[in-house]
Amino acid sequence: MLKYSKVLLALLTAANLTLLALAFGPRLGVQAQEGSDWQSIASSRGLTDADLRAAVMTYTPSGVLDPYVMFASGGHSGQVFVIGLPSMRLLRTIAVFTPEPWQGYGYGAGNEVLAEGEISGQRITWGDSHHPALSETNGDYDGQFLFIGDKANGRVAVIDLRDFETKQIVHNPLYLNDHGGTFVTPNTEYVVEGGQYALPLGGQYAPLSDYQTAYRGMITFWKFNRETGRIDTAQSFAMELPPYWQDLCDAGKLVSDGWVFCNSINTEMATGGIESGNPPFEAGVSRGTTDYLHIINLRAAEQVFQSGGAVEMMGMNIIPLDIAIQNNLLFFAPEPRSPHGVDVAPHGDYMVAAGKLDPHVTVYSFQKIQDAIAAGPTETDAYGVPVLALESVMEAQVELGLGPLHTQFDNQGYAYTSLFLDSAVARWSLGGEGYRPQDGWALQGTIPVQYNVGHIASAEGDTVSPNGGFLVALNKWSVDRFLNTGPLLPQNLQLIDITQPGATMQVLYDMPIGSGEPHYAQIIASDKLHPWEVYPEVGWDPHTQSVDPNAVLPGTEGVTRDGTNVTVRMSAVRSHYTPEHVEIQQGDHVTWTITNVERARDAIHGFAIPVYNINLSIEPGETVTFEFDATQSGVFDWYCTEFCSALHLEMAGYMLVQPTP
Ligand code: CUA
């Protein structure tokens, strides 16, 4: 926070406040004669003291860098948004599951990653990205990798934070959707991907009348190899679960390291069918008073997998449910109605679950869970999974308000829970040792947000040592917060100041996101991120993160032909490509490599060929290779799509495709 305090101090000088006022002044049509001092401008704009406090808490002068970076999922845009805090400036979109032309992702480059994400040979050109997870070392974000799940197609992507690019997409062939992902274990040994809607495994057919016997839930533990920067699918395994709808998961940490917790809904095993007079899902799924918190001994499951306890199905390792039960890998504990998420407290000692249809959060004690397991559960569910009695594992229940969903933590011993129905965020004290025993388990206060908050994210909030200071509410609706741009409204991310103790919190800033719905975010201190400014060496292949042996160094450019296979080797530098003419025949197969030989930061060149759907972003040092069949004859101009220099317009060339006679 040191860097931020300095900025704040600097901002509080009158000179800077005048600048701030000047920045706001013209936009609001403030009359020049009213005075240019900031007090006059603030007064003419009707700004309150609280508004001015919010302004100085968030205003970030030109050239001043944000102390925090938030990685927010892009929902059904399939992407990830990178946002600076507290300025709430959008710094970058990372293309993940969806082709994205600015980054040239899927338009000549990035195709190998998108190909990995194919399901049954079908190229999927979108995703529903839900929960980003930063890699961790000893339970703290380490700034190296980011993972994100695709709820719609049950996939997980790996992003390398050296260049903020997607390197891998994996898919468990046994399952088609997920929600409980991604979450990492404290040293990123595993990336957890919980399922969601129960299905017959492996894409098989089974009628809904066979739901209880043929449908199953699933959780996948993807083994991550930090050296290769890839998930090792051969070392990964899944666990079969009863056909409840597993929801959100979290990994244990410190005392609970080696355990994984997931909530679930639809332990009623409702199958819907409103059109046939059955209760609709919304009623059937919420009929019972409790669902099951899933408690998984991951360390023991790993041993069972490694000693041959898993079976192979469609190339995926899976521990069958009966093996999981026999080896004490899986336990249930009741949780209140329609829970949505379970969050492990910073010291790993408490698990917080909230039922959407219950005004309380329920706090489970990891020690009590261990004691109850040791004592031997006396009940099982319909599938033989041991069920721990709620009173034996519960530490506390705290009444917060209507529709509690997700919980985050800070450095003062407070927890924060989003209240969906109340459109508010509740702050409450953790009464356990090491948090706020002086306050007990108690609601401290709530702050309204606009509107229908889903997830919330606090600074370093999922680590063993949250930073506090800021919290972002990821609101599902924005209604009247912004100028109307038609019936499709943006989501609203609201920045909340949580620096002060007790009930005091303040909404500082509203940030519209005019793209797919951000679900969850993680916020990392920006000094933990060390991305490259340019690629380390000229000729870099970002997919392998090494120099491409086919990189085009100046002097090695040219067009060569072997039968109908044409190889184009091209360099790009301000402000020309070499060569500038490429002459080929209709029917040729073309393999085209371009190296951006620039070493200057931000000297990015684009490369676009019309009709052939080629559009690249070639960053300093990068080498890109793309292939196509020259199906269309004619003359095709190519040009640089990045405004790279005064002679950017001249950075162009011609591809001449002679028609076959
Ligand atoms: Cu290179 Cu414009």
Coordinates of C-alpha atoms in Angstrom, one line a residue, residues 115-570:
A115 CA -7.5 -26.3 -31.8
E116 CA -6.7 -27.8 -28.4
G117 CA -10.0 -26.6 -27.2
E118 CA -12.0 -28.4 -29.9
I119 CA -14.6 -30.9 -28.7
S120 CA -15.3 -34.0 -30.9
G121 CA -13.5 -32.2 -33.7
Q122 CA -15.7 -29.2 -33.5
R123 CA -14.0 -25.8 -33.3
I124 CA -15.7 -23.9 -30.4
T125 CA -15.4 -20.1 -31.1
W126 CA -16.6 -18.8 -27.7
G127 CA -16.6 -19.7 -24.0
D128 CA -18.3 -18.6 -20.9
S129 CA -15.3 -17.7 -18.8
H130 CA -16.3 -17.6 -15.1
H131 CA -13.6 -17.8 -12.4
P132 CA -10.1 -16.6 -12.9
A133 CA -7.4 -18.1 -10.6
L134 CA -3.9 -16.6 -10.2
S135 CA -1.1 -19.1 -9.6
E136 CA 0.0 -19.3 -6.0
T137 CA 3.2 -20.0 -4.1
N138 CA 2.7 -20.9 -0.5
G139 CA -0.9 -19.6 -0.7
D140 CA 0.1 -16.2 -2.1
Y141 CA -0.4 -15.0 -5.6
D142 CA 2.9 -15.2 -7.4
G143 CA 2.0 -13.4 -10.6
Q144 CA 3.2 -16.1 -13.0
F145 CA 0.1 -17.7 -14.5
L146 CA -3.7 -17.2 -14.7
F147 CA -6.2 -20.0 -15.2
I148 CA -9.8 -19.6 -16.2
G149 CA -12.7 -22.0 -16.8
D150 CA -15.3 -22.1 -19.6
K151 CA -18.6 -23.1 -18.0
A152 CA -20.4 -23.6 -21.2
N153 CA -18.0 -26.2 -22.7
G154 CA -16.2 -27.5 -19.6
R155 CA -12.7 -26.3 -20.5
V156 CA -9.8 -24.8 -18.7
A157 CA -7.3 -22.3 -20.1
V158 CA -3.8 -21.4 -19.0
I159 CA -2.5 -17.8 -19.5
D160 CA 1.2 -17.0 -19.1
L161 CA 1.6 -13.7 -17.3
R162 CA 4.9 -13.0 -19.0
D163 CA 3.1 -11.9 -22.1
F164 CA -0.6 -12.2 -21.0
E165 CA -1.4 -14.7 -23.7
T166 CA -3.3 -17.9 -23.6
K167 CA -1.1 -21.0 -24.0
Q168 CA -3.3 -24.0 -23.5
I169 CA -6.9 -25.1 -23.4
V170 CA -7.8 -28.5 -21.9
H171 CA -11.1 -30.3 -21.9
N172 CA -12.1 -33.3 -19.8
P173 CA -13.7 -35.6 -22.5
L174 CA -16.0 -37.1 -19.8
Y175 CA -17.9 -33.8 -19.2
L176 CA -19.4 -30.9 -21.0
N177 CA -19.8 -28.1 -18.4
D178 CA -18.2 -26.7 -15.3
H179 CA -18.7 -24.0 -12.8
G180 CA -16.4 -24.9 -9.8
G181 CA -13.3 -23.8 -11.7
T182 CA -10.8 -22.5 -11.7
F183 CA -9.2 -22.6 -8.2
V184 CA -5.7 -23.5 -7.5
T185 CA -4.1 -25.4 -4.6
P186 CA -1.7 -23.3 -2.5
N187 CA 1.4 -24.2 -4.6
T188 CA -0.5 -24.5 -7.9
E189 CA 0.1 -28.3 -8.0
Y190 CA -3.5 -28.6 -9.2
V191 CA -6.0 -26.5 -10.9
V192 CA -9.5 -27.5 -9.7
E193 CA -12.4 -27.7 -12.1
G194 CA -15.7 -28.6 -10.5
G195 CA -18.6 -29.6 -12.7
Q196 CA -22.1 -28.2 -12.7
Y197 CA -25.1 -29.8 -14.5
A198 CA -25.1 -33.6 -14.1
L199 CA -24.7 -35.5 -17.3
P200 CA -24.1 -39.1 -18.5
L201 CA -20.3 -39.4 -18.5
G202 CA -18.4 -39.2 -21.8
G203 CA -21.2 -37.6 -23.9
Q204 CA -23.3 -40.8 -23.8
Y205 CA -27.1 -40.8 -24.2
A206 CA -29.4 -41.6 -21.3
P207 CA -33.1 -40.6 -20.8
L208 CA -33.8 -38.3 -17.9
S209 CA -35.9 -41.1 -16.4
D210 CA -32.5 -42.7 -15.7
Y211 CA -31.2 -39.6 -14.0
Q212 CA -30.3 -41.2 -10.7
T213 CA -28.5 -44.2 -12.2
A214 CA -27.0 -42.9 -15.4
Y215 CA -26.2 -39.2 -14.7
R216 CA -23.2 -38.2 -12.7
G217 CA -21.4 -35.2 -11.2
M218 CA -17.7 -34.6 -11.7
I219 CA -14.7 -32.8 -10.4
T220 CA -11.3 -32.6 -12.2
F221 CA -7.9 -32.0 -10.7
W222 CA -5.7 -30.7 -13.5
K223 CA -2.0 -31.2 -12.7
F224 CA 0.0 -28.1 -13.5
N225 CA 3.6 -28.2 -14.5
R226 CA 5.2 -24.8 -13.8
E227 CA 8.3 -25.6 -15.8
T228 CA 6.5 -26.2 -19.1
G229 CA 3.7 -23.7 -18.2
R230 CA 1.2 -26.4 -19.2
I231 CA -1.4 -28.6 -17.6
D232 CA -0.1 -32.2 -17.7
T233 CA -3.3 -34.1 -18.7
A234 CA -1.6 -37.6 -18.1
Q235 CA -1.0 -36.7 -14.5
S236 CA -4.5 -35.2 -14.0
F237 CA -7.5 -37.1 -12.8
A238 CA -11.2 -36.7 -12.1
M239 CA -13.5 -38.0 -9.4
E240 CA -17.0 -39.3 -10.0
L241 CA -19.6 -37.6 -7.9
P242 CA -23.3 -38.2 -7.3
P243 CA -25.6 -36.4 -9.8
Y244 CA -26.0 -33.3 -7.7
W245 CA -25.1 -30.0 -9.3
Q246 CA -21.7 -29.3 -8.0
D247 CA -21.2 -25.5 -7.9
L248 CA -18.3 -23.5 -6.7
C249 CA -15.1 -24.9 -5.1
D250 CA -12.2 -23.6 -3.2
A251 CA -8.9 -25.2 -2.2
G252 CA -7.9 -25.5 1.4
K253 CA -4.8 -23.7 2.6
L254 CA -2.4 -23.8 5.6
V255 CA -4.1 -26.1 8.1
S256 CA -6.6 -27.4 5.4
D257 CA -3.9 -27.6 2.6
G258 CA -4.6 -30.8 0.7
W259 CA -8.4 -30.6 0.9
V260 CA -10.9 -29.2 -1.5
F261 CA -14.4 -27.9 -0.8
C262 CA -17.3 -27.5 -3.2
N263 CA -20.9 -26.6 -2.6
S264 CA -23.7 -28.1 -4.5
I265 CA -27.3 -27.6 -5.4
N266 CA -30.0 -29.9 -6.6
T267 CA -29.3 -32.7 -4.1
E268 CA -33.1 -33.1 -4.8
M269 CA -32.0 -34.5 -8.2
A270 CA -34.8 -32.6 -9.9
T271 CA -35.0 -33.1 -13.6
G272 CA -37.3 -30.3 -14.6
G273 CA -39.9 -30.7 -17.3
I274 CA -42.3 -27.8 -16.7
E275 CA -43.9 -28.5 -20.1
S276 CA -45.0 -31.9 -18.8
G277 CA -46.4 -30.5 -15.6
N278 CA -43.3 -31.2 -13.5
P279 CA -42.0 -28.6 -11.1
P280 CA -39.7 -26.3 -13.0
F281 CA -36.0 -26.5 -12.1
E282 CA -36.1 -23.4 -10.1
A283 CA -38.7 -25.0 -7.7
G284 CA -37.5 -28.6 -7.9
V285 CA -33.9 -27.7 -7.2
S286 CA -34.8 -25.6 -4.1
R287 CA -37.3 -28.0 -2.6
G288 CA -35.0 -29.4 0.2
T289 CA -33.9 -27.4 3.2
T290 CA -30.2 -28.3 2.7
D291 CA -27.7 -29.3 0.0
Y292 CA -24.3 -30.9 0.5
L293 CA -21.0 -29.2 1.1
H294 CA -18.5 -31.6 -0.6
I295 CA -15.3 -32.2 1.4
I296 CA -12.6 -33.9 -0.7
N297 CA -9.3 -35.2 0.6
L298 CA -7.2 -34.3 -2.5
R299 CA -3.9 -35.5 -1.1
A300 CA -5.4 -38.9 -0.4
A301 CA -7.1 -38.9 -3.8
E302 CA -3.8 -38.2 -5.4
Q303 CA -2.3 -41.2 -3.7
V304 CA -5.2 -43.4 -4.8
F305 CA -4.7 -42.2 -8.4
Q306 CA -1.0 -42.7 -8.3
S307 CA -1.3 -46.2 -6.9
G308 CA -3.7 -47.3 -9.7
G309 CA -7.1 -46.6 -8.1
A310 CA -8.3 -44.6 -11.0
V311 CA -9.8 -46.1 -14.2
E312 CA -9.3 -44.7 -17.7
M313 CA -12.3 -43.6 -19.6
M314 CA -11.9 -41.9 -23.0
G315 CA -8.3 -41.1 -22.2
M316 CA -9.1 -39.5 -18.9
N317 CA -8.2 -40.9 -15.5
I318 CA -11.2 -41.0 -13.1
I319 CA -11.6 -42.3 -9.6
P320 CA -15.0 -44.1 -9.5
L321 CA -17.4 -43.0 -6.8
D322 CA -17.2 -46.4 -4.9
I323 CA -13.4 -46.2 -4.8
A324 CA -13.6 -42.6 -3.5
I325 CA -16.0 -43.7 -0.7
Q326 CA -13.9 -46.8 0.2
N327 CA -10.8 -44.7 0.5
N328 CA -12.4 -41.9 2.6
L329 CA -11.8 -39.3 -0.2
L330 CA -15.3 -37.8 -0.1
F331 CA -17.5 -36.5 2.7
F332 CA -20.6 -34.4 2.8
A333 CA -21.9 -31.9 5.3
P334 CA -25.4 -30.2 5.0
E335 CA -25.5 -26.6 3.9
P336 CA -28.4 -24.2 3.9
R337 CA -30.8 -23.8 1.0
S338 CA -29.4 -23.2 -2.5
P339 CA -25.9 -22.4 -1.5
H340 CA -23.7 -20.6 -4.0
G341 CA -20.1 -21.0 -3.3
V342 CA -17.8 -21.9 -0.5
D343 CA -14.8 -19.7 0.5
V344 CA -11.9 -20.7 2.6
A345 CA -10.8 -18.1 5.2
P346 CA -7.2 -16.8 5.0
H347 CA -5.8 -19.1 7.6
G348 CA -7.5 -22.2 6.1
D349 CA -9.4 -22.8 9.3
Y350 CA -12.9 -21.9 8.3
M351 CA -15.1 -22.6 5.3
V352 CA -17.9 -20.1 4.6
A353 CA -21.0 -21.1 2.6
A354 CA -24.0 -19.0 1.9
G355 CA -27.5 -20.2 0.9
K356 CA -29.2 -17.9 -1.6
L357 CA -32.5 -18.7 0.1
D358 CA -31.3 -18.4 3.7
P359 CA -30.3 -15.0 5.2
H360 CA -27.3 -16.5 7.0
V361 CA -23.8 -17.5 6.1
T362 CA -22.8 -20.8 7.6
V363 CA -19.2 -21.1 8.9
Y364 CA -17.7 -24.6 9.1
S365 CA -14.6 -25.3 11.2
F366 CA -11.9 -27.4 9.5
Q367 CA -10.9 -28.8 12.9
K368 CA -14.5 -29.9 13.6
I369 CA -14.7 -31.5 10.2
Q370 CA -11.6 -33.5 11.0
D371 CA -13.0 -34.5 14.4
A372 CA -16.3 -35.5 12.8
I373 CA -14.5 -37.6 10.2
A374 CA -12.3 -39.2 12.9
A375 CA -15.4 -40.0 15.0
G376 CA -16.9 -41.8 12.1
P377 CA -20.0 -40.4 10.3
T378 CA -23.2 -42.4 11.1
E379 CA -25.2 -41.4 8.0
T380 CA -24.7 -41.6 4.3
D381 CA -26.5 -40.1 1.3
A382 CA -28.3 -42.2 -1.3
Y383 CA -25.0 -43.1 -3.0
G384 CA -23.2 -44.2 0.2
V385 CA -21.2 -41.0 0.7
P386 CA -20.7 -40.3 4.5
V387 CA -22.6 -37.3 5.7
L388 CA -21.2 -35.3 8.7
A389 CA -23.9 -33.8 11.0
L390 CA -24.2 -30.1 10.5
E391 CA -24.1 -29.3 14.3
S392 CA -20.9 -31.3 14.6
V393 CA -19.0 -29.3 12.0
M394 CA -20.6 -25.8 12.2
E395 CA -18.7 -23.0 14.0
A396 CA -21.2 -20.2 13.6
Q397 CA -24.1 -18.8 11.5
V398 CA -24.3 -15.1 10.9
E399 CA -27.5 -13.4 9.7
L400 CA -26.5 -10.9 7.0
G401 CA -29.5 -10.2 4.7
L402 CA -31.3 -11.5 1.7
G403 CA -29.6 -13.6 -0.9
P404 CA -26.1 -14.1 0.4
L405 CA -23.7 -15.4 -2.2
H406 CA -20.0 -15.1 -2.2
T407 CA -17.5 -14.2 0.6
Q408 CA -14.1 -12.4 0.5
F409 CA -11.7 -11.5 3.2
D410 CA -9.4 -8.6 4.2
N411 CA -6.4 -7.9 6.5
Q412 CA -8.5 -6.7 9.4
G413 CA -10.3 -10.0 10.2
Y414 CA -13.4 -9.0 8.3
A415 CA -15.3 -11.1 5.8
Y416 CA -17.5 -9.5 3.0
T417 CA -20.5 -11.3 1.5
S418 CA -22.4 -10.2 -1.5
L419 CA -26.2 -10.0 -0.9
F420 CA -27.9 -10.6 -4.3
L421 CA -31.5 -9.9 -3.3
D422 CA -30.6 -6.9 -1.1
S423 CA -28.2 -5.5 -3.7
A424 CA -25.7 -4.9 -1.0
V425 CA -22.3 -6.0 0.4
A426 CA -22.2 -7.1 4.1
R427 CA -19.1 -6.7 6.2
W428 CA -19.0 -9.1 9.1
S429 CA -16.4 -10.1 11.7
L430 CA -14.8 -13.5 11.8
G431 CA -14.9 -14.4 15.5
G432 CA -12.1 -17.0 15.5
E433 CA -8.6 -16.5 16.9
G434 CA -6.4 -14.6 14.6
Y435 CA -9.3 -12.6 13.1
R436 CA -11.6 -10.5 15.3
P437 CA -12.4 -12.5 18.4
Q438 CA -13.2 -9.2 20.2
D439 CA -16.2 -8.7 17.8
G440 CA -17.3 -12.3 17.7
W441 CA -19.1 -13.7 14.6
A442 CA -21.2 -10.6 13.9
L443 CA -22.6 -8.4 11.1
Q444 CA -20.8 -5.0 11.1
G445 CA -22.6 -3.2 8.4
T446 CA -23.8 -3.3 4.8
I447 CA -23.3 -1.0 1.8
P448 CA -25.8 -0.8 -1.0
V449 CA -24.6 -1.5 -4.6
Q450 CA -26.3 -1.0 -7.9
Y451 CA -27.7 -3.6 -8.7
N452 CA -27.9 -7.4 -8.1
V453 CA -24.3 -8.1 -7.0
G454 CA -22.8 -11.5 -7.9
H455 CA -19.2 -12.1 -7.0
I456 CA -17.1 -9.6 -5.0
A457 CA -13.3 -9.5 -5.1
S458 CA -11.0 -7.9 -2.5
A459 CA -7.3 -7.1 -2.9
E460 CA -5.4 -10.4 -2.8
G461 CA -8.6 -11.7 -1.2
D462 CA -8.1 -15.4 -2.0
T463 CA -4.7 -15.7 -0.5
V464 CA -3.4 -16.5 3.0
S465 CA -2.7 -12.8 3.5
P466 CA -5.3 -10.6 2.0
N467 CA -4.4 -6.9 1.6
G468 CA -7.7 -5.2 2.2
G469 CA -8.1 -1.6 1.1
F470 CA -10.3 -2.2 -1.9
L471 CA -13.2 -4.4 -2.8
V472 CA -14.9 -4.6 -6.2
A473 CA -18.6 -5.6 -6.5
L474 CA -19.3 -7.3 -9.8
N475 CA -22.9 -6.3 -10.3
K476 CA -25.2 -8.1 -12.8
W477 CA -27.4 -5.2 -13.6
S478 CA -26.6 -1.5 -14.1
V479 CA -30.2 -0.2 -14.8
D480 CA -29.9 3.6 -14.4
R481 CA -26.2 4.0 -13.6
F482 CA -25.1 5.1 -17.1
L483 CA -26.3 6.8 -20.3
N484 CA -28.7 4.7 -22.2
T485 CA -27.1 2.8 -25.1
G486 CA -30.2 0.7 -25.9
P487 CA -31.8 -2.3 -24.4
L488 CA -28.5 -4.2 -23.9
L489 CA -26.9 -2.7 -20.8
P490 CA -23.4 -3.0 -19.5
Q491 CA -22.5 -4.7 -16.3
N492 CA -21.3 -2.4 -13.5
L493 CA -18.1 -3.0 -11.5
Q494 CA -18.2 -0.9 -8.4
L495 CA -15.0 -0.1 -6.5
I496 CA -15.6 0.1 -2.7
D497 CA -13.3 1.5 -0.1
I498 CA -12.9 -0.9 2.9
T499 CA -10.0 0.8 4.6
Q500 CA -12.0 2.0 7.6
P501 CA -13.1 -0.3 10.4
G502 CA -16.6 -1.0 11.7
A503 CA -19.6 -0.2 9.5
T504 CA -18.0 2.4 7.3
M505 CA -17.5 1.6 3.6
Q506 CA -17.8 3.8 0.6
V507 CA -18.6 3.2 -3.1
L508 CA -15.8 5.1 -4.9
Y509 CA -16.3 4.4 -8.6
D510 CA -18.6 2.8 -11.2
M511 CA -17.0 1.1 -14.1
P512 CA -19.2 -0.1 -17.0
I513 CA -18.1 -3.2 -18.8
G514 CA -19.6 -3.2 -22.3
S515 CA -18.8 -6.8 -23.0
G516 CA -19.7 -10.2 -21.7
E517 CA -20.6 -10.5 -18.1
P518 CA -17.7 -10.5 -15.7
H519 CA -18.4 -13.2 -13.0
Y520 CA -15.5 -13.3 -10.8
A521 CA -12.2 -11.4 -10.5
Q522 CA -8.9 -11.7 -8.5
I523 CA -6.9 -8.6 -7.6
I524 CA -3.1 -8.8 -7.3
A525 CA -0.6 -6.2 -6.1
S526 CA 0.9 -4.9 -9.4
D527 CA 4.5 -5.2 -8.1
K528 CA 4.1 -9.0 -8.2
L529 CA 3.6 -8.9 -12.0
H530 CA 6.8 -8.9 -14.1
P531 CA 5.6 -9.1 -17.7
W532 CA 8.1 -8.7 -20.5
E533 CA 8.3 -5.3 -22.2
V534 CA 9.3 -6.9 -25.5
Y535 CA 9.9 -10.5 -26.3
P536 CA 13.3 -11.6 -24.9
E537 CA 14.9 -12.3 -28.3
V538 CA 14.1 -11.5 -31.9
G539 CA 12.4 -14.5 -33.4
W540 CA 10.4 -15.4 -30.3
D541 CA 7.5 -17.9 -30.7
P542 CA 5.0 -17.1 -27.9
H543 CA 3.5 -20.5 -28.1
T544 CA 6.7 -22.3 -27.2
Q545 CA 8.1 -19.3 -25.3
S546 CA 11.4 -19.9 -27.1
V547 CA 13.2 -18.7 -30.3
D548 CA 11.5 -20.1 -33.4
P549 CA 14.2 -22.0 -35.5
N550 CA 12.3 -20.6 -38.5
A551 CA 12.5 -17.0 -37.4
V552 CA 13.2 -14.5 -40.2
L553 CA 16.3 -12.4 -39.4
P554 CA 17.0 -9.5 -41.7
G555 CA 18.8 -10.8 -44.8
T556 CA 17.1 -14.2 -44.8
E557 CA 13.8 -13.0 -46.3
G558 CA 12.4 -14.4 -49.5
V559 CA 9.8 -16.5 -51.3
T560 CA 10.6 -20.1 -52.2
R561 CA 8.7 -22.8 -54.0
D562 CA 8.7 -26.6 -53.8
G563 CA 6.0 -27.8 -56.2
T564 CA 2.8 -26.1 -55.1
N565 CA 4.1 -25.5 -51.6
V566 CA 5.2 -21.9 -51.2
T567 CA 7.2 -20.6 -48.3
V568 CA 7.2 -16.9 -47.5
R569 CA 9.8 -15.5 -45.1
M570 CA 9.2 -11.9 -44.2

